[in-house]
Amino acid sequence: MKKDEAEKAIRGLCHEWKAQLEPAQLEHPSFTSFEAWVRAKGYGQYLEFRSRMGAGYNAELWFDQELRQVWRR
């Protein structure tokens, strides 16, 4: 998986995941829950790519950016 392909997919999946959450869950979206959901849906390959900082770091950054919670970093 190439990093730019993974980024597009993860950013899109963030919104798909967010759409199925309860209002209370939207207050503090969990990357760990998102990651588990991605793997359960069979999209785990999008979390596996080469990155200087590590795939998990980049995926969580994209998640935070899409859900507008970069301030929590």
mmCIF file of C-alpha atoms in Angstrom:
data_model
loop_
_atom_site.group_PDB
_atom_site.id
_atom_site.type_symbol
_atom_site.label_atom_id
_atom_site.label_comp_id
_atom_site.label_asym_id
_atom_site.label_seq_id
_atom_site.Cartn_x
_atom_site.Cartn_y
_atom_site.Cartn_z
ATOM 1 C CA MET A 1 0.000 0.000 0.000
ATOM 2 C CA LYS A 2 1.327 3.416 -0.923
ATOM 3 C CA LYS A 3 1.096 6.153 1.679
ATOM 4 C CA ASP A 4 -0.900 8.554 -0.511
ATOM 5 C CA GLU A 5 -3.434 5.826 -1.381
ATOM 6 C CA ALA A 6 -3.773 4.926 2.296
ATOM 7 C CA GLU A 7 -4.256 8.579 3.233
ATOM 8 C CA LYS A 8 -7.155 9.039 0.791
ATOM 9 C CA ALA A 9 -8.810 5.849 2.020
ATOM 10 C CA ILE A 10 -8.354 6.598 5.722
ATOM 11 C CA ARG A 11 -9.655 10.136 5.389
ATOM 12 C CA GLY A 12 -12.769 8.808 3.635
ATOM 13 C CA LEU A 13 -13.256 6.004 6.131
ATOM 14 C CA CYS A 14 -13.141 8.531 8.987
ATOM 15 C CA HIS A 15 -16.375 10.069 7.750
ATOM 16 C CA GLU A 16 -18.003 6.695 7.133
ATOM 17 C CA TRP A 17 -17.098 5.623 10.690
ATOM 18 C CA LYS A 18 -18.243 8.947 12.162
ATOM 19 C CA ALA A 19 -21.655 8.655 10.485
ATOM 20 C CA GLN A 20 -22.494 5.505 12.442
ATOM 21 C CA LEU A 21 -21.585 6.898 15.901
ATOM 22 C CA GLU A 22 -23.979 7.927 18.620
ATOM 23 C CA PRO A 23 -23.981 11.656 19.516
ATOM 24 C CA ALA A 24 -22.226 11.013 22.840
ATOM 25 C CA GLN A 25 -19.417 9.157 21.054
ATOM 26 C CA LEU A 26 -18.819 12.154 18.803
ATOM 27 C CA GLU A 27 -17.643 14.270 21.743
ATOM 28 C CA HIS A 28 -14.355 12.362 21.990
ATOM 29 C CA PRO A 29 -13.809 10.220 18.884
ATOM 30 C CA SER A 30 -11.406 7.383 19.582
ATOM 31 C CA PHE A 31 -8.710 6.484 17.087
ATOM 32 C CA THR A 32 -8.398 3.066 18.738
ATOM 33 C CA SER A 33 -12.088 2.403 18.084
ATOM 34 C CA PHE A 34 -11.731 3.678 14.533
ATOM 35 C CA GLU A 35 -8.717 1.452 13.928
ATOM 36 C CA ALA A 36 -10.576 -1.613 15.247
ATOM 37 C CA TRP A 37 -13.562 -0.751 13.025
ATOM 38 C CA VAL A 38 -11.316 -0.393 9.949
ATOM 39 C CA ARG A 39 -9.756 -3.800 10.591
ATOM 40 C CA ALA A 40 -13.151 -5.421 11.291
ATOM 41 C CA LYS A 41 -14.501 -4.077 7.980
ATOM 42 C CA GLY A 42 -11.589 -5.718 6.145
ATOM 43 C CA TYR A 43 -9.720 -2.500 5.348
ATOM 44 C CA GLY A 44 -6.654 -3.245 7.468
ATOM 45 C CA GLN A 45 -4.372 -2.894 4.460
ATOM 46 C CA TYR A 46 -4.935 0.879 4.628
ATOM 47 C CA LEU A 47 -3.198 0.911 8.004
ATOM 48 C CA GLU A 48 -0.087 -0.799 6.622
ATOM 49 C CA PHE A 49 2.275 1.404 4.658
ATOM 50 C CA ARG A 50 5.809 2.656 4.953
ATOM 51 C CA SER A 51 6.284 5.902 6.783
ATOM 52 C CA ARG A 52 9.146 7.582 8.548
ATOM 53 C CA MET A 53 7.010 8.218 11.626
ATOM 54 C CA GLY A 54 5.145 4.930 11.370
ATOM 55 C CA ALA A 55 1.847 4.099 9.747
ATOM 56 C CA GLY A 56 -0.061 4.349 13.016
ATOM 57 C CA TYR A 57 1.205 7.858 13.690
ATOM 58 C CA ASN A 58 0.200 9.094 10.243
ATOM 59 C CA ALA A 59 -3.179 7.355 10.313
ATOM 60 C CA GLU A 60 -3.984 8.904 13.692
ATOM 61 C CA LEU A 61 -2.904 12.346 12.452
ATOM 62 C CA TRP A 62 -5.204 12.063 9.419
ATOM 63 C CA PHE A 63 -8.001 10.875 11.722
ATOM 64 C CA ASP A 64 -7.487 13.889 13.984
ATOM 65 C CA GLN A 65 -7.387 16.275 11.032
ATOM 66 C CA GLU A 66 -10.567 14.903 9.482
ATOM 67 C CA LEU A 67 -12.458 14.985 12.779
ATOM 68 C CA ARG A 68 -11.053 18.403 13.646
ATOM 69 C CA GLN A 69 -9.359 17.376 16.871
ATOM 70 C CA VAL A 70 -5.724 18.157 16.152
ATOM 71 C CA TRP A 71 -5.825 20.474 19.166
ATOM 72 C CA ARG A 72 -5.832 17.343 21.368
ATOM 73 C CA ARG A 73 -2.335 16.369 20.213
#
